PDB file of C-alpha atoms in Angstrom:
ATOM      1  CA  UNK A   1     119.532  81.304   7.277  1.00  0.00           C
ATOM      2  CA  UNK A   2     117.053  81.101   9.427  1.00  0.00           C
ATOM      3  CA  UNK A   3     114.136  83.220  10.701  1.00  0.00           C
ATOM      4  CA  UNK A   4     111.478  82.749  13.408  1.00  0.00           C
ATOM      5  CA  UNK A   5     108.605  85.070  14.032  1.00  0.00           C
ATOM      6  CA  UNK A   6     106.768  85.374  17.466  1.00  0.00           C
ATOM      7  CA  UNK A   7     104.672  87.499  19.494  1.00  0.00           C
ATOM      8  CA  UNK A   8     101.203  87.162  17.739  1.00  0.00           C
ATOM      9  CA  UNK A   9      98.070  86.400  19.974  1.00  0.00           C
ATOM     10  CA  UNK A  10      94.870  87.586  20.476  1.00  0.00           C
ATOM     11  CA  UNK A  11      94.032  91.547  21.152  1.00  0.00           C
ATOM     12  CA  UNK A  12      91.278  93.962  21.187  1.00  0.00           C
ATOM     13  CA  UNK A  13      90.799  96.421  18.615  1.00  0.00           C
ATOM     14  CA  UNK A  14      92.942  99.363  19.350  1.00  0.00           C
ATOM     15  CA  UNK A  15      95.404  97.489  21.405  1.00  0.00           C
ATOM     16  CA  UNK A  16      98.856  96.596  20.811  1.00  0.00           C
ATOM     17  CA  UNK A  17     101.223  93.910  19.826  1.00  0.00           C
ATOM     18  CA  UNK A  18     105.229  93.802  19.654  1.00  0.00           C
ATOM     19  CA  UNK A  19     106.041  91.271  17.093  1.00  0.00           C
ATOM     20  CA  UNK A  20     109.865  89.585  16.815  1.00  0.00           C
ATOM     21  CA  UNK A  21     111.772  88.246  14.217  1.00  0.00           C
ATOM     22  CA  UNK A  22     114.919  86.287  15.174  1.00  0.00           C
ATOM     23  CA  UNK A  23     117.309  85.741  12.618  1.00  0.00           C
ATOM     24  CA  UNK A  24     120.288  83.554  12.584  1.00  0.00           C
ATOM     25  CA  UNK A  25     123.026  82.196  10.169  1.00  0.00           C
ATOM     26  CA  UNK A  26     123.839  85.453   9.294  1.00  0.00           C
ATOM     27  CA  UNK A  27     125.093  88.674  10.592  1.00  0.00           C
ATOM     28  CA  UNK A  28     121.840  90.463  10.843  1.00  0.00           C
ATOM     29  CA  UNK A  29     123.651  93.674  10.535  1.00  0.00           C
ATOM     30  CA  UNK A  30     124.098  92.851   6.609  1.00  0.00           C
ATOM     31  CA  UNK A  31     120.540  92.080   5.748  1.00  0.00           C
ATOM     32  CA  UNK A  32     117.396  93.994   5.391  1.00  0.00           C
ATOM     33  CA  UNK A  33     114.684  92.209   6.877  1.00  0.00           C
ATOM     34  CA  UNK A  34     110.794  92.484   5.645  1.00  0.00           C
ATOM     35  CA  UNK A  35     107.291  91.863   7.289  1.00  0.00           C
ATOM     36  CA  UNK A  36     104.575  90.637   5.526  1.00  0.00           C
ATOM     37  CA  UNK A  37     101.089  89.426   6.474  1.00  0.00           C
ATOM     38  CA  UNK A  38      98.472  87.134   4.885  1.00  0.00           C
ATOM     39  CA  UNK A  39      94.717  86.988   5.991  1.00  0.00           C
ATOM     40  CA  UNK A  40      92.451  83.891   4.977  1.00  0.00           C
ATOM     41  CA  UNK A  41      91.679  83.993   1.549  1.00  0.00           C
ATOM     42  CA  UNK A  42      94.055  86.963   0.822  1.00  0.00           C
ATOM     43  CA  UNK A  43      96.964  87.559  -0.819  1.00  0.00           C
ATOM     44  CA  UNK A  44     100.618  87.753   1.107  1.00  0.00           C
ATOM     45  CA  UNK A  45     101.753  91.322   1.586  1.00  0.00           C
ATOM     46  CA  UNK A  46     104.023  93.366   2.390  1.00  0.00           C
ATOM     47  CA  UNK A  47     103.635  95.420   5.739  1.00  0.00           C
ATOM     48  CA  UNK A  48     107.071  97.000   6.333  1.00  0.00           C
ATOM     49  CA  UNK A  49     110.533  96.720   5.963  1.00  0.00           C
ATOM     50  CA  UNK A  50     114.108  98.035   7.360  1.00  0.00           C
ATOM     51  CA  UNK A  51     117.254  98.342   5.109  1.00  0.00           C
ATOM     52  CA  UNK A  52     120.371  96.521   6.828  1.00  0.00           C
ATOM     53  CA  UNK A  53     122.002  98.534   9.336  1.00  0.00           C
ATOM     54  CA  UNK A  54     124.654 100.550   7.520  1.00  0.00           C
ATOM     55  CA  UNK A  55     121.715 102.405   5.588  1.00  0.00           C
ATOM     56  CA  UNK A  56     118.426 101.793   8.462  1.00  0.00           C
ATOM     57  CA  UNK A  57     115.657 103.178   5.644  1.00  0.00           C
ATOM     58  CA  UNK A  58     112.783 101.763   6.862  1.00  0.00           C
ATOM     59  CA  UNK A  59     109.425 101.247   4.812  1.00  0.00           C
ATOM     60  CA  UNK A  60     105.794 101.081   5.923  1.00  0.00           C
ATOM     61  CA  UNK A  61     103.027 100.402   3.696  1.00  0.00           C
ATOM     62  CA  UNK A  62     100.121 103.001   3.814  1.00  0.00           C
ATOM     63  CA  UNK A  63      98.189 100.902   6.028  1.00  0.00           C
ATOM     64  CA  UNK A  64     100.779 100.961   8.664  1.00  0.00           C
ATOM     65  CA  UNK A  65     101.960 104.037   8.886  1.00  0.00           C
ATOM     66  CA  UNK A  66     101.263 105.965  11.687  1.00  0.00           C
ATOM     67  CA  UNK A  67     100.269 102.695  13.599  1.00  0.00           C
ATOM     68  CA  UNK A  68     103.396 100.242  13.032  1.00  0.00           C
ATOM     69  CA  UNK A  69     107.596 100.871  13.992  1.00  0.00           C
ATOM     70  CA  UNK A  70     109.885  98.513  12.842  1.00  0.00           C
ATOM     71  CA  UNK A  71     113.412  99.020  14.539  1.00  0.00           C
ATOM     72  CA  UNK A  72     116.373  96.210  15.054  1.00  0.00           C
ATOM     73  CA  UNK A  73     118.674  95.174  17.651  1.00  0.00           C
ATOM     74  CA  UNK A  74     121.490  93.617  16.076  1.00  0.00           C
ATOM     75  CA  UNK A  75     122.991  92.652  19.218  1.00  0.00           C
ATOM     76  CA  UNK A  76     119.975  90.060  19.441  1.00  0.00           C
ATOM     77  CA  UNK A  77     119.922  89.666  15.923  1.00  0.00           C
ATOM     78  CA  UNK A  78     116.370  90.344  16.444  1.00  0.00           C
ATOM     79  CA  UNK A  79     113.583  92.638  14.054  1.00  0.00           C
ATOM     80  CA  UNK A  80     110.659  93.579  15.864  1.00  0.00           C
ATOM     81  CA  UNK A  81     107.357  95.179  14.642  1.00  0.00           C
ATOM     82  CA  UNK A  82     105.701  97.107  17.220  1.00  0.00           C
ATOM     83  CA  UNK A  83     101.857  97.553  16.224  1.00  0.00           C
ATOM     84  CA  UNK A  84      99.329  99.549  17.844  1.00  0.00           C
ATOM     85  CA  UNK A  85      95.670 100.775  17.267  1.00  0.00           C
ATOM     86  CA  UNK A  86      95.120  97.545  15.929  1.00  0.00           C
ATOM     87  CA  UNK A  87      92.013  96.987  13.699  1.00  0.00           C
ATOM     88  CA  UNK A  88      90.067  93.905  12.970  1.00  0.00           C
ATOM     89  CA  UNK A  89      91.253  93.898   9.357  1.00  0.00           C
ATOM     90  CA  UNK A  90      94.831  93.695  10.954  1.00  0.00           C
ATOM     91  CA  UNK A  91      94.032  90.573  11.986  1.00  0.00           C
ATOM     92  CA  UNK A  92      96.288  87.698   9.552  1.00  0.00           C
ATOM     93  CA  UNK A  93      99.412  85.445   9.939  1.00  0.00           C
ATOM     94  CA  UNK A  94     102.608  87.677  10.414  1.00  0.00           C
ATOM     95  CA  UNK A  95     106.142  86.655   8.446  1.00  0.00           C
ATOM     96  CA  UNK A  96     109.407  87.752   8.275  1.00  0.00           C
ATOM     97  CA  UNK A  97     111.749  87.571   5.432  1.00  0.00           C
ATOM     98  CA  UNK A  98     115.295  88.645   4.242  1.00  0.00           C
ATOM     99  CA  UNK A  99     116.827  88.375   0.848  1.00  0.00           C
ATOM    100  CA  UNK A 100     119.970  90.747   1.029  1.00  0.00           C
ATOM    101  CA  UNK A 101     121.491  94.034   1.565  1.00  0.00           C
ATOM    102  CA  UNK A 102     118.120  95.962   0.554  1.00  0.00           C
ATOM    103  CA  UNK A 103     114.294  95.764   1.264  1.00  0.00           C
ATOM    104  CA  UNK A 104     114.391  95.632  -2.375  1.00  0.00           C
ATOM    105  CA  UNK A 105     116.306  92.540  -2.588  1.00  0.00           C
ATOM    106  CA  UNK A 106     114.335  89.661  -3.735  1.00  0.00           C
ATOM    107  CA  UNK A 107     112.772  87.691  -0.017  1.00  0.00           C
ATOM    108  CA  UNK A 108     114.683  84.446  -0.440  1.00  0.00           C
ATOM    109  CA  UNK A 109     114.514  83.081   3.185  1.00  0.00           C
ATOM    110  CA  UNK A 110     111.407  83.119   4.972  1.00  0.00           C
ATOM    111  CA  UNK A 111     110.670  82.244   8.686  1.00  0.00           C
ATOM    112  CA  UNK A 112     107.246  80.530   9.793  1.00  0.00           C
ATOM    113  CA  UNK A 113     104.455  83.002  10.589  1.00  0.00           C
ATOM    114  CA  UNK A 114     102.939  83.930  14.022  1.00  0.00           C
ATOM    115  CA  UNK A 115      98.827  84.565  14.247  1.00  0.00           C
ATOM    116  CA  UNK A 116      97.679  88.172  14.969  1.00  0.00           C
ATOM    117  CA  UNK A 117      93.424  88.390  15.722  1.00  0.00           C
ATOM    118  CA  UNK A 118      91.960  91.206  17.002  1.00  0.00           C
ATOM    119  CA  UNK A 119      88.761  90.563  17.775  1.00  0.00           C
ATOM    120  CA  UNK A 120      86.353  91.905  20.700  1.00  0.00           C
TER     121      UNK A 120
END
């Protein structure tokens, strides 16, 4: 299983970004995908997660609710994280991971992250 995150960059406060996580080696529809982030000096934290295609349940941490949206395009083997109303405190390296059918499954496979910097 391989995951590759992309789409990060420098954005001004209040701006938007769309992150992409391309998954290979498995049928994406059979796996939950989680987005995580880690800022310098801080622990990694969950941002959002979407269950496998048969369920489609979506989870958001409180800081992401109302600003971030997760969705999947199984035909493209890609899960997206749409981020809006970005704040400086959203600056971090964002990574995607998977491990099983549900978001509650241990995340065993991780991709390299993509850096998001929110600054004026």
